[in-house]
């Protein structure tokens, strides 16, 4: 049973690392370097954890780290799983269940995203205020299938998925860092892995998208199923308004993420210091 798989993975991790994390971190494309800041980290490759999938994407290391960040016990995924890798959404989101079972009550999830809002610039950050789950609305929702009430209800609400207090905290931290531009907007998940056409991007803009990416939403849905508090942060790695003349490449996404490393670390560290 799925619940037993989650328990097995949790127990295995606890046998490596006797630490009860408070915050779960998912480090998105190119943002995994933050893992280096985790103190006294115990690092567990995904292949050593039962039922974990493997990271197949460049820029996603594929290990779980447990340690402290600004004194806060954390568990961090350095590398995540995506729908486009061919994994079922149960596998994409199993680590979120496991991190919750380890004790994490807060999920801080990050990603690289395209800036659909024309005001945004590559290198800016965006807090997720809300999301549009395009695959989810169309039938790829991680909660499809039998519901296990031990995790949460059959029909969980998502109206307030992104915690208002955590967003306020993030904005307060950003205000003390003039080198950091932090927007707040709507993230739309697409399945990928092909990037969007111009017409698709104009469609996404029309429906209220500020940033577009290929991850995060399944993890957030599962976290909210379990009533975790969620903070989502996108790094805008490229403009995706539909009017671009240059073609976007994954390497470019990783380069911009690498250049944003120090600012991302400052933001997350500040958030950790203020988390209650
Ligand atoms: N589209 C989809 N996903 C992305 C993009 C994009 O432009 N940039 C980074 N992830």
PDB file of C-alpha atoms and ligand atoms in Angstrom:
ATOM      1  CA  UNK A   1       0.000   0.000   0.000  1.00  0.00           C
ATOM      2  CA  UNK A   2       1.079   3.545  -0.707  1.00  0.00           C
ATOM      3  CA  UNK A   3       0.898   4.552   2.968  1.00  0.00           C
ATOM      4  CA  UNK A   4       3.244   1.684   3.888  1.00  0.00           C
ATOM      5  CA  UNK A   5       5.702   2.748   1.187  1.00  0.00           C
ATOM      6  CA  UNK A   6       5.768   6.246   2.657  1.00  0.00           C
ATOM      7  CA  UNK A   7       6.361   4.752   6.130  1.00  0.00           C
ATOM      8  CA  UNK A   8       9.172   2.527   4.871  1.00  0.00           C
ATOM      9  CA  UNK A   9      10.958   5.458   3.240  1.00  0.00           C
ATOM     10  CA  UNK A  10      10.462   7.560   6.376  1.00  0.00           C
ATOM     11  CA  UNK A  11      11.887   4.869   8.677  1.00  0.00           C
ATOM     12  CA  UNK A  12      14.896   4.349   6.421  1.00  0.00           C
ATOM     13  CA  UNK A  13      15.687   8.066   6.480  1.00  0.00           C
ATOM     14  CA  UNK A  14      15.242   8.174  10.266  1.00  0.00           C
ATOM     15  CA  UNK A  15      17.743   5.359  10.591  1.00  0.00           C
ATOM     16  CA  UNK A  16      20.327   7.489   8.735  1.00  0.00           C
ATOM     17  CA  UNK A  17      19.461  10.832  10.304  1.00  0.00           C
ATOM     18  CA  UNK A  18      17.834  11.151  13.729  1.00  0.00           C
ATOM     19  CA  UNK A  19      16.572  14.698  13.158  1.00  0.00           C
ATOM     20  CA  UNK A  20      12.987  15.940  13.179  1.00  0.00           C
ATOM     21  CA  UNK A  21      12.775  18.586  10.470  1.00  0.00           C
ATOM     22  CA  UNK A  22      10.475  21.534  10.831  1.00  0.00           C
ATOM     23  CA  UNK A  23      10.725  22.812   7.275  1.00  0.00           C
ATOM     24  CA  UNK A  24      10.841  20.816   4.033  1.00  0.00           C
ATOM     25  CA  UNK A  25      12.713  22.474   1.160  1.00  0.00           C
ATOM     26  CA  UNK A  26      12.422  21.549  -2.491  1.00  0.00           C
ATOM     27  CA  UNK A  27      15.306  23.095  -4.411  1.00  0.00           C
ATOM     28  CA  UNK A  28      14.384  23.711  -8.026  1.00  0.00           C
ATOM     29  CA  UNK A  29      16.420  23.705 -11.248  1.00  0.00           C
ATOM     30  CA  UNK A  30      19.849  25.160 -10.603  1.00  0.00           C
ATOM     31  CA  UNK A  31      18.858  26.225  -7.058  1.00  0.00           C
ATOM     32  CA  UNK A  32      20.215  23.093  -5.388  1.00  0.00           C
ATOM     33  CA  UNK A  33      23.405  24.853  -4.293  1.00  0.00           C
ATOM     34  CA  UNK A  34      21.591  26.142  -1.224  1.00  0.00           C
ATOM     35  CA  UNK A  35      22.036  22.609   0.109  1.00  0.00           C
ATOM     36  CA  UNK A  36      25.695  23.507   0.716  1.00  0.00           C
ATOM     37  CA  UNK A  37      24.571  26.006   3.361  1.00  0.00           C
ATOM     38  CA  UNK A  38      22.869  23.322   5.436  1.00  0.00           C
ATOM     39  CA  UNK A  39      24.954  22.756   8.560  1.00  0.00           C
ATOM     40  CA  UNK A  40      25.994  19.284   9.729  1.00  0.00           C
ATOM     41  CA  UNK A  41      24.053  17.902   6.802  1.00  0.00           C
ATOM     42  CA  UNK A  42      23.447  14.217   6.417  1.00  0.00           C
ATOM     43  CA  UNK A  43      23.139  13.490   2.706  1.00  0.00           C
ATOM     44  CA  UNK A  44      21.160  10.511   1.430  1.00  0.00           C
ATOM     45  CA  UNK A  45      21.165   9.654  -2.293  1.00  0.00           C
ATOM     46  CA  UNK A  46      17.664   8.950  -3.567  1.00  0.00           C
ATOM     47  CA  UNK A  47      18.736   5.458  -4.618  1.00  0.00           C
ATOM     48  CA  UNK A  48      19.293   4.608  -0.937  1.00  0.00           C
ATOM     49  CA  UNK A  49      15.695   5.481  -0.018  1.00  0.00           C
ATOM     50  CA  UNK A  50      13.028   2.854  -0.743  1.00  0.00           C
ATOM     51  CA  UNK A  51      10.336   3.932  -3.236  1.00  0.00           C
ATOM     52  CA  UNK A  52      12.108   7.166  -4.200  1.00  0.00           C
ATOM     53  CA  UNK A  53      12.449   7.759  -7.950  1.00  0.00           C
ATOM     54  CA  UNK A  54      15.716   8.884  -9.569  1.00  0.00           C
ATOM     55  CA  UNK A  55      16.527  12.408 -10.749  1.00  0.00           C
ATOM     56  CA  UNK A  56      17.121  12.279 -14.490  1.00  0.00           C
ATOM     57  CA  UNK A  57      17.413  15.997 -15.278  1.00  0.00           C
ATOM     58  CA  UNK A  58      20.647  18.000 -15.536  1.00  0.00           C
ATOM     59  CA  UNK A  59      20.676  20.521 -12.686  1.00  0.00           C
ATOM     60  CA  UNK A  60      18.931  18.140 -10.257  1.00  0.00           C
ATOM     61  CA  UNK A  61      21.412  16.305  -8.037  1.00  0.00           C
ATOM     62  CA  UNK A  62      19.158  13.625  -6.563  1.00  0.00           C
ATOM     63  CA  UNK A  63      19.754  13.548  -2.831  1.00  0.00           C
ATOM     64  CA  UNK A  64      17.966  14.322   0.389  1.00  0.00           C
ATOM     65  CA  UNK A  65      19.739  16.412   3.013  1.00  0.00           C
ATOM     66  CA  UNK A  66      18.904  16.739   6.683  1.00  0.00           C
ATOM     67  CA  UNK A  67      20.501  19.381   8.870  1.00  0.00           C
ATOM     68  CA  UNK A  68      20.040  22.925  10.087  1.00  0.00           C
ATOM     69  CA  UNK A  69      19.647  26.181   8.214  1.00  0.00           C
ATOM     70  CA  UNK A  70      19.831  29.286  10.411  1.00  0.00           C
ATOM     71  CA  UNK A  71      19.233  26.970  13.359  1.00  0.00           C
ATOM     72  CA  UNK A  72      16.014  25.545  11.898  1.00  0.00           C
ATOM     73  CA  UNK A  73      15.962  21.771  11.381  1.00  0.00           C
ATOM     74  CA  UNK A  74      15.283  21.151   7.699  1.00  0.00           C
ATOM     75  CA  UNK A  75      14.985  18.365   5.205  1.00  0.00           C
ATOM     76  CA  UNK A  76      15.889  19.396   1.664  1.00  0.00           C
ATOM     77  CA  UNK A  77      15.412  17.771  -1.713  1.00  0.00           C
ATOM     78  CA  UNK A  78      18.364  18.604  -3.929  1.00  0.00           C
ATOM     79  CA  UNK A  79      16.639  17.658  -7.150  1.00  0.00           C
ATOM     80  CA  UNK A  80      12.976  16.881  -7.666  1.00  0.00           C
ATOM     81  CA  UNK A  81      10.879  14.713  -9.966  1.00  0.00           C
ATOM     82  CA  UNK A  82       8.742  15.983 -12.822  1.00  0.00           C
ATOM     83  CA  UNK A  83       5.729  14.733 -14.709  1.00  0.00           C
ATOM     84  CA  UNK A  84       7.691  15.019 -17.966  1.00  0.00           C
ATOM     85  CA  UNK A  85      10.260  12.484 -16.750  1.00  0.00           C
ATOM     86  CA  UNK A  86       7.501   9.923 -17.119  1.00  0.00           C
ATOM     87  CA  UNK A  87       6.948   9.357 -13.408  1.00  0.00           C
ATOM     88  CA  UNK A  88       3.411   8.972 -12.135  1.00  0.00           C
ATOM     89  CA  UNK A  89       2.406  11.895  -9.927  1.00  0.00           C
ATOM     90  CA  UNK A  90       2.342   9.544  -6.926  1.00  0.00           C
ATOM     91  CA  UNK A  91       6.110   9.100  -7.408  1.00  0.00           C
ATOM     92  CA  UNK A  92       6.649  12.815  -8.093  1.00  0.00           C
ATOM     93  CA  UNK A  93       4.984  13.690  -4.784  1.00  0.00           C
ATOM     94  CA  UNK A  94       5.973  10.741  -2.552  1.00  0.00           C
ATOM     95  CA  UNK A  95       8.918  12.715  -1.103  1.00  0.00           C
ATOM     96  CA  UNK A  96       6.512  15.408   0.127  1.00  0.00           C
ATOM     97  CA  UNK A  97       4.516  12.755   2.010  1.00  0.00           C
ATOM     98  CA  UNK A  98       7.761  11.405   3.451  1.00  0.00           C
ATOM     99  CA  UNK A  99       9.045  14.827   4.533  1.00  0.00           C
ATOM    100  CA  UNK A 100       5.716  15.435   6.270  1.00  0.00           C
ATOM    101  CA  UNK A 101       5.963  12.065   8.031  1.00  0.00           C
ATOM    102  CA  UNK A 102       9.470  13.017   9.161  1.00  0.00           C
ATOM    103  CA  UNK A 103       7.870  15.965  10.956  1.00  0.00           C
ATOM    104  CA  UNK A 104       7.965  18.913   8.526  1.00  0.00           C
ATOM    105  CA  UNK A 105       4.987  21.239   8.905  1.00  0.00           C
ATOM    106  CA  UNK A 106       6.102  23.825   6.361  1.00  0.00           C
ATOM    107  CA  UNK A 107       6.955  23.279   2.690  1.00  0.00           C
ATOM    108  CA  UNK A 108       9.202  25.838   1.024  1.00  0.00           C
ATOM    109  CA  UNK A 109       9.139  24.932  -2.652  1.00  0.00           C
ATOM    110  CA  UNK A 110      11.221  26.649  -5.329  1.00  0.00           C
ATOM    111  CA  UNK A 111      11.425  26.425  -9.092  1.00  0.00           C
ATOM    112  CA  UNK A 112      12.808  28.011 -12.214  1.00  0.00           C
ATOM    113  CA  UNK A 113      10.069  29.618 -14.292  1.00  0.00           C
ATOM    114  CA  UNK A 114       9.479  31.661 -17.406  1.00  0.00           C
ATOM    115  CA  UNK A 115       8.274  35.244 -16.912  1.00  0.00           C
ATOM    116  CA  UNK A 116       4.932  35.618 -18.664  1.00  0.00           C
ATOM    117  CA  UNK A 117       4.213  38.962 -17.009  1.00  0.00           C
ATOM    118  CA  UNK A 118       6.038  41.482 -19.233  1.00  0.00           C
ATOM    119  CA  UNK A 119       7.102  43.564 -16.227  1.00  0.00           C
ATOM    120  CA  UNK A 120       9.261  40.715 -14.911  1.00  0.00           C
ATOM    121  CA  UNK A 121      12.968  40.338 -15.728  1.00  0.00           C
ATOM    122  CA  UNK A 122      15.267  37.302 -15.775  1.00  0.00           C
ATOM    123  CA  UNK A 123      16.841  37.071 -12.314  1.00  0.00           C
ATOM    124  CA  UNK A 124      13.751  38.382 -10.477  1.00  0.00           C
ATOM    125  CA  UNK A 125      11.926  36.238  -7.944  1.00  0.00           C
ATOM    126  CA  UNK A 126       8.189  35.685  -7.667  1.00  0.00           C
ATOM    127  CA  UNK A 127       6.252  34.490  -4.655  1.00  0.00           C
ATOM    128  CA  UNK A 128       3.409  32.205  -5.628  1.00  0.00           C
ATOM    129  CA  UNK A 129       0.146  33.804  -4.549  1.00  0.00           C
ATOM    130  CA  UNK A 130      -1.878  31.207  -6.424  1.00  0.00           C
ATOM    131  CA  UNK A 131      -1.511  28.645  -9.168  1.00  0.00           C
ATOM    132  CA  UNK A 132      -3.222  27.282 -12.248  1.00  0.00           C
ATOM    133  CA  UNK A 133      -2.747  23.527 -12.577  1.00  0.00           C
ATOM    134  CA  UNK A 134      -3.174  23.016 -16.308  1.00  0.00           C
ATOM    135  CA  UNK A 135      -2.352  19.272 -16.197  1.00  0.00           C
ATOM    136  CA  UNK A 136      -4.343  19.047 -12.953  1.00  0.00           C
ATOM    137  CA  UNK A 137      -7.482  20.572 -14.425  1.00  0.00           C
ATOM    138  CA  UNK A 138      -7.083  18.285 -17.424  1.00  0.00           C
ATOM    139  CA  UNK A 139      -6.818  15.083 -15.365  1.00  0.00           C
ATOM    140  CA  UNK A 140      -3.251  14.869 -14.048  1.00  0.00           C
ATOM    141  CA  UNK A 141      -3.858  15.574 -10.363  1.00  0.00           C
ATOM    142  CA  UNK A 142      -1.693  13.714  -7.806  1.00  0.00           C
ATOM    143  CA  UNK A 143      -4.765  12.967  -5.649  1.00  0.00           C
ATOM    144  CA  UNK A 144      -6.528  10.940  -8.359  1.00  0.00           C
ATOM    145  CA  UNK A 145      -7.028   7.377  -7.120  1.00  0.00           C
ATOM    146  CA  UNK A 146      -8.126   5.932  -3.795  1.00  0.00           C
ATOM    147  CA  UNK A 147      -7.930   8.502  -0.991  1.00  0.00           C
ATOM    148  CA  UNK A 148      -6.105   7.605   2.202  1.00  0.00           C
ATOM    149  CA  UNK A 149      -7.815   9.509   5.031  1.00  0.00           C
ATOM    150  CA  UNK A 150      -4.656   9.171   7.144  1.00  0.00           C
ATOM    151  CA  UNK A 151      -3.138  11.806   4.842  1.00  0.00           C
ATOM    152  CA  UNK A 152      -6.147  14.021   4.247  1.00  0.00           C
ATOM    153  CA  UNK A 153      -9.686  14.360   2.900  1.00  0.00           C
ATOM    154  CA  UNK A 154     -11.055  13.227  -0.464  1.00  0.00           C
ATOM    155  CA  UNK A 155     -11.826  16.789  -1.578  1.00  0.00           C
ATOM    156  CA  UNK A 156      -9.221  19.138  -0.100  1.00  0.00           C
ATOM    157  CA  UNK A 157      -9.743  22.881  -0.615  1.00  0.00           C
ATOM    158  CA  UNK A 158      -6.959  24.830  -2.351  1.00  0.00           C
ATOM    159  CA  UNK A 159      -8.410  28.331  -2.104  1.00  0.00           C
ATOM    160  CA  UNK A 160      -5.676  29.455   0.310  1.00  0.00           C
ATOM    161  CA  UNK A 161      -2.903  27.111  -0.707  1.00  0.00           C
ATOM    162  CA  UNK A 162      -0.107  29.677  -0.344  1.00  0.00           C
ATOM    163  CA  UNK A 163       0.245  30.823   3.271  1.00  0.00           C
ATOM    164  CA  UNK A 164      -0.340  34.576   3.647  1.00  0.00           C
ATOM    165  CA  UNK A 165       1.853  34.920   6.764  1.00  0.00           C
ATOM    166  CA  UNK A 166       4.779  33.187   5.080  1.00  0.00           C
ATOM    167  CA  UNK A 167       4.406  35.439   2.041  1.00  0.00           C
ATOM    168  CA  UNK A 168       4.450  38.484   4.299  1.00  0.00           C
ATOM    169  CA  UNK A 169       7.596  37.171   5.947  1.00  0.00           C
ATOM    170  CA  UNK A 170       9.253  36.646   2.537  1.00  0.00           C
ATOM    171  CA  UNK A 171       8.352  40.173   1.432  1.00  0.00           C
ATOM    172  CA  UNK A 172       9.724  41.597   4.678  1.00  0.00           C
ATOM    173  CA  UNK A 173      13.012  39.753   4.134  1.00  0.00           C
ATOM    174  CA  UNK A 174      13.211  40.902   0.505  1.00  0.00           C
ATOM    175  CA  UNK A 175      12.694  44.517   1.586  1.00  0.00           C
ATOM    176  CA  UNK A 176      16.016  44.357   3.460  1.00  0.00           C
ATOM    177  CA  UNK A 177      17.819  43.158   0.301  1.00  0.00           C
ATOM    178  CA  UNK A 178      17.852  45.886  -2.351  1.00  0.00           C
ATOM    179  CA  UNK A 179      19.686  43.566  -4.762  1.00  0.00           C
ATOM    180  CA  UNK A 180      16.642  41.298  -4.816  1.00  0.00           C
ATOM    181  CA  UNK A 181      13.414  41.914  -6.765  1.00  0.00           C
ATOM    182  CA  UNK A 182      10.480  39.918  -5.435  1.00  0.00           C
ATOM    183  CA  UNK A 183       7.137  39.910  -7.262  1.00  0.00           C
ATOM    184  CA  UNK A 184       4.017  38.075  -6.244  1.00  0.00           C
ATOM    185  CA  UNK A 185       1.847  36.343  -8.813  1.00  0.00           C
ATOM    186  CA  UNK A 186       0.178  33.335 -10.355  1.00  0.00           C
ATOM    187  CA  UNK A 187       2.246  30.304 -11.399  1.00  0.00           C
ATOM    188  CA  UNK A 188       0.861  28.117 -14.126  1.00  0.00           C
ATOM    189  CA  UNK A 189       2.080  24.560 -14.380  1.00  0.00           C
ATOM    190  CA  UNK A 190       2.448  23.041 -17.830  1.00  0.00           C
ATOM    191  CA  UNK A 191       3.480  19.418 -18.382  1.00  0.00           C
ATOM    192  CA  UNK A 192       6.556  20.113 -20.559  1.00  0.00           C
ATOM    193  CA  UNK A 193       9.172  19.108 -21.500  1.00  0.00           C
ATOM    194  CA  UNK A 194       8.808  21.150 -24.698  1.00  0.00           C
ATOM    195  CA  UNK A 195       8.802  24.871 -24.056  1.00  0.00           C
ATOM    196  CA  UNK A 196       5.655  26.766 -24.989  1.00  0.00           C
ATOM    197  CA  UNK A 197       4.766  28.167 -28.378  1.00  0.00           C
ATOM    198  CA  UNK A 198       4.110  31.883 -28.751  1.00  0.00           C
ATOM    199  CA  UNK A 199       0.385  31.254 -29.011  1.00  0.00           C
ATOM    200  CA  UNK A 200       0.464  29.122 -25.858  1.00  0.00           C
ATOM    201  CA  UNK A 201       2.264  31.847 -23.945  1.00  0.00           C
ATOM    202  CA  UNK A 202      -0.259  34.464 -25.055  1.00  0.00           C
ATOM    203  CA  UNK A 203      -3.008  32.073 -23.944  1.00  0.00           C
ATOM    204  CA  UNK A 204      -1.329  31.648 -20.537  1.00  0.00           C
ATOM    205  CA  UNK A 205      -1.081  35.423 -20.153  1.00  0.00           C
ATOM    206  CA  UNK A 206      -4.765  35.790 -21.018  1.00  0.00           C
ATOM    207  CA  UNK A 207      -5.843  33.345 -18.319  1.00  0.00           C
ATOM    208  CA  UNK A 208      -3.890  35.234 -15.648  1.00  0.00           C
ATOM    209  CA  UNK A 209      -0.455  33.630 -15.590  1.00  0.00           C
ATOM    210  CA  UNK A 210       2.537  35.605 -14.322  1.00  0.00           C
ATOM    211  CA  UNK A 211       5.081  32.781 -14.475  1.00  0.00           C
ATOM    212  CA  UNK A 212       5.104  29.391 -16.188  1.00  0.00           C
ATOM    213  CA  UNK A 213       6.934  26.222 -15.207  1.00  0.00           C
ATOM    214  CA  UNK A 214       6.881  22.446 -15.281  1.00  0.00           C
ATOM    215  CA  UNK A 215       6.818  21.556 -11.581  1.00  0.00           C
ATOM    216  CA  UNK A 216       5.736  22.558  -8.062  1.00  0.00           C
ATOM    217  CA  UNK A 217       1.962  22.293  -8.368  1.00  0.00           C
ATOM    218  CA  UNK A 218       1.726  18.513  -7.719  1.00  0.00           C
ATOM    219  CA  UNK A 219       3.905  18.892  -4.620  1.00  0.00           C
ATOM    220  CA  UNK A 220       1.812  21.807  -3.367  1.00  0.00           C
ATOM    221  CA  UNK A 221      -1.446  19.901  -3.858  1.00  0.00           C
ATOM    222  CA  UNK A 222      -0.111  16.962  -1.856  1.00  0.00           C
ATOM    223  CA  UNK A 223       1.302  19.237   0.857  1.00  0.00           C
ATOM    224  CA  UNK A 224      -2.066  20.966   1.238  1.00  0.00           C
ATOM    225  CA  UNK A 225      -3.809  17.594   1.306  1.00  0.00           C
ATOM    226  CA  UNK A 226      -1.847  17.080   4.552  1.00  0.00           C
ATOM    227  CA  UNK A 227      -2.388  20.662   5.723  1.00  0.00           C
ATOM    228  CA  UNK A 228       1.256  21.696   5.500  1.00  0.00           C
ATOM    229  CA  UNK A 229       1.841  25.449   5.284  1.00  0.00           C
ATOM    230  CA  UNK A 230       3.254  26.259   1.856  1.00  0.00           C
ATOM    231  CA  UNK A 231       5.551  28.984   0.552  1.00  0.00           C
ATOM    232  CA  UNK A 232       6.384  28.900  -3.152  1.00  0.00           C
ATOM    233  CA  UNK A 233       9.198  30.866  -4.795  1.00  0.00           C
ATOM    234  CA  UNK A 234       9.914  31.049  -8.522  1.00  0.00           C
ATOM    235  CA  UNK A 235      13.141  32.313  -9.960  1.00  0.00           C
ATOM    236  CA  UNK A 236      12.378  33.932 -13.301  1.00  0.00           C
ATOM    237  CA  UNK A 237      15.084  32.523 -15.554  1.00  0.00           C
ATOM    238  CA  UNK A 238      13.828  33.794 -18.912  1.00  0.00           C
ATOM    239  CA  UNK A 239      11.086  35.877 -20.388  1.00  0.00           C
ATOM    240  CA  UNK A 240       8.160  33.900 -21.796  1.00  0.00           C
ATOM    241  CA  UNK A 241       5.710  36.510 -23.014  1.00  0.00           C
ATOM    242  CA  UNK A 242       5.349  35.013 -26.488  1.00  0.00           C
ATOM    243  CA  UNK A 243       7.182  37.913 -28.136  1.00  0.00           C
ATOM    244  CA  UNK A 244      10.728  36.562 -27.654  1.00  0.00           C
ATOM    245  CA  UNK A 245      12.946  36.475 -30.714  1.00  0.00           C
ATOM    246  CA  UNK A 246      15.582  34.169 -29.148  1.00  0.00           C
ATOM    247  CA  UNK A 247      14.833  30.504 -28.464  1.00  0.00           C
ATOM    248  CA  UNK A 248      15.071  29.437 -24.842  1.00  0.00           C
ATOM    249  CA  UNK A 249      17.438  26.631 -23.757  1.00  0.00           C
ATOM    250  CA  UNK A 250      17.657  24.619 -20.531  1.00  0.00           C
ATOM    251  CA  UNK A 251      21.336  25.685 -20.143  1.00  0.00           C
ATOM    252  CA  UNK A 252      20.220  29.297 -20.056  1.00  0.00           C
ATOM    253  CA  UNK A 253      17.755  28.440 -17.274  1.00  0.00           C
ATOM    254  CA  UNK A 254      20.594  26.878 -15.272  1.00  0.00           C
ATOM    255  CA  UNK A 255      22.962  29.819 -15.952  1.00  0.00           C
ATOM    256  CA  UNK A 256      20.467  32.366 -14.646  1.00  0.00           C
ATOM    257  CA  UNK A 257      19.780  30.167 -11.612  1.00  0.00           C
ATOM    258  CA  UNK A 258      23.494  29.936 -10.937  1.00  0.00           C
ATOM    259  CA  UNK A 259      23.851  33.712 -11.122  1.00  0.00           C
ATOM    260  CA  UNK A 260      20.969  34.072  -8.636  1.00  0.00           C
ATOM    261  CA  UNK A 261      22.496  31.653  -6.132  1.00  0.00           C
ATOM    262  CA  UNK A 262      23.615  34.231  -3.559  1.00  0.00           C
ATOM    263  CA  UNK A 263      20.343  36.180  -3.695  1.00  0.00           C
ATOM    264  CA  UNK A 264      18.284  33.009  -3.384  1.00  0.00           C
ATOM    265  CA  UNK A 265      20.337  31.923  -0.363  1.00  0.00           C
ATOM    266  CA  UNK A 266      19.863  35.344   1.275  1.00  0.00           C
ATOM    267  CA  UNK A 267      16.116  35.156   0.756  1.00  0.00           C
ATOM    268  CA  UNK A 268      15.731  31.617   2.086  1.00  0.00           C
ATOM    269  CA  UNK A 269      18.066  32.206   5.034  1.00  0.00           C
ATOM    270  CA  UNK A 270      16.115  35.334   5.992  1.00  0.00           C
ATOM    271  CA  UNK A 271      12.869  33.390   5.799  1.00  0.00           C
ATOM    272  CA  UNK A 272      14.334  30.666   8.018  1.00  0.00           C
ATOM    273  CA  UNK A 273      15.332  33.229  10.641  1.00  0.00           C
ATOM    274  CA  UNK A 274      11.780  34.549  10.775  1.00  0.00           C
ATOM    275  CA  UNK A 275       9.852  31.305  10.648  1.00  0.00           C
ATOM    276  CA  UNK A 276       7.829  30.507  13.794  1.00  0.00           C
TER     277      UNK A 276
HETATM  278  N1  LIG B   1       8.550  27.615 -19.645  1.00  0.00           N
HETATM  279  C1  LIG B   1       8.313  26.531 -18.891  1.00  0.00           C
HETATM  280  N2  LIG B   1       9.103  26.168 -17.886  1.00  0.00           N
HETATM  281  C2  LIG B   1      10.181  26.920 -17.635  1.00  0.00           C
HETATM  282  C3  LIG B   1      10.490  28.051 -18.378  1.00  0.00           C
HETATM  283  C4  LIG B   1       9.621  28.416 -19.460  1.00  0.00           C
HETATM  284  O1  LIG B   1       9.833  29.415 -20.159  1.00  0.00           O
HETATM  285  N3  LIG B   1      11.634  28.583 -17.862  1.00  0.00           N
HETATM  286  C5  LIG B   1      11.998  27.774 -16.825  1.00  0.00           C
HETATM  287  N4  LIG B   1      11.121  26.773 -16.673  1.00  0.00           N
END
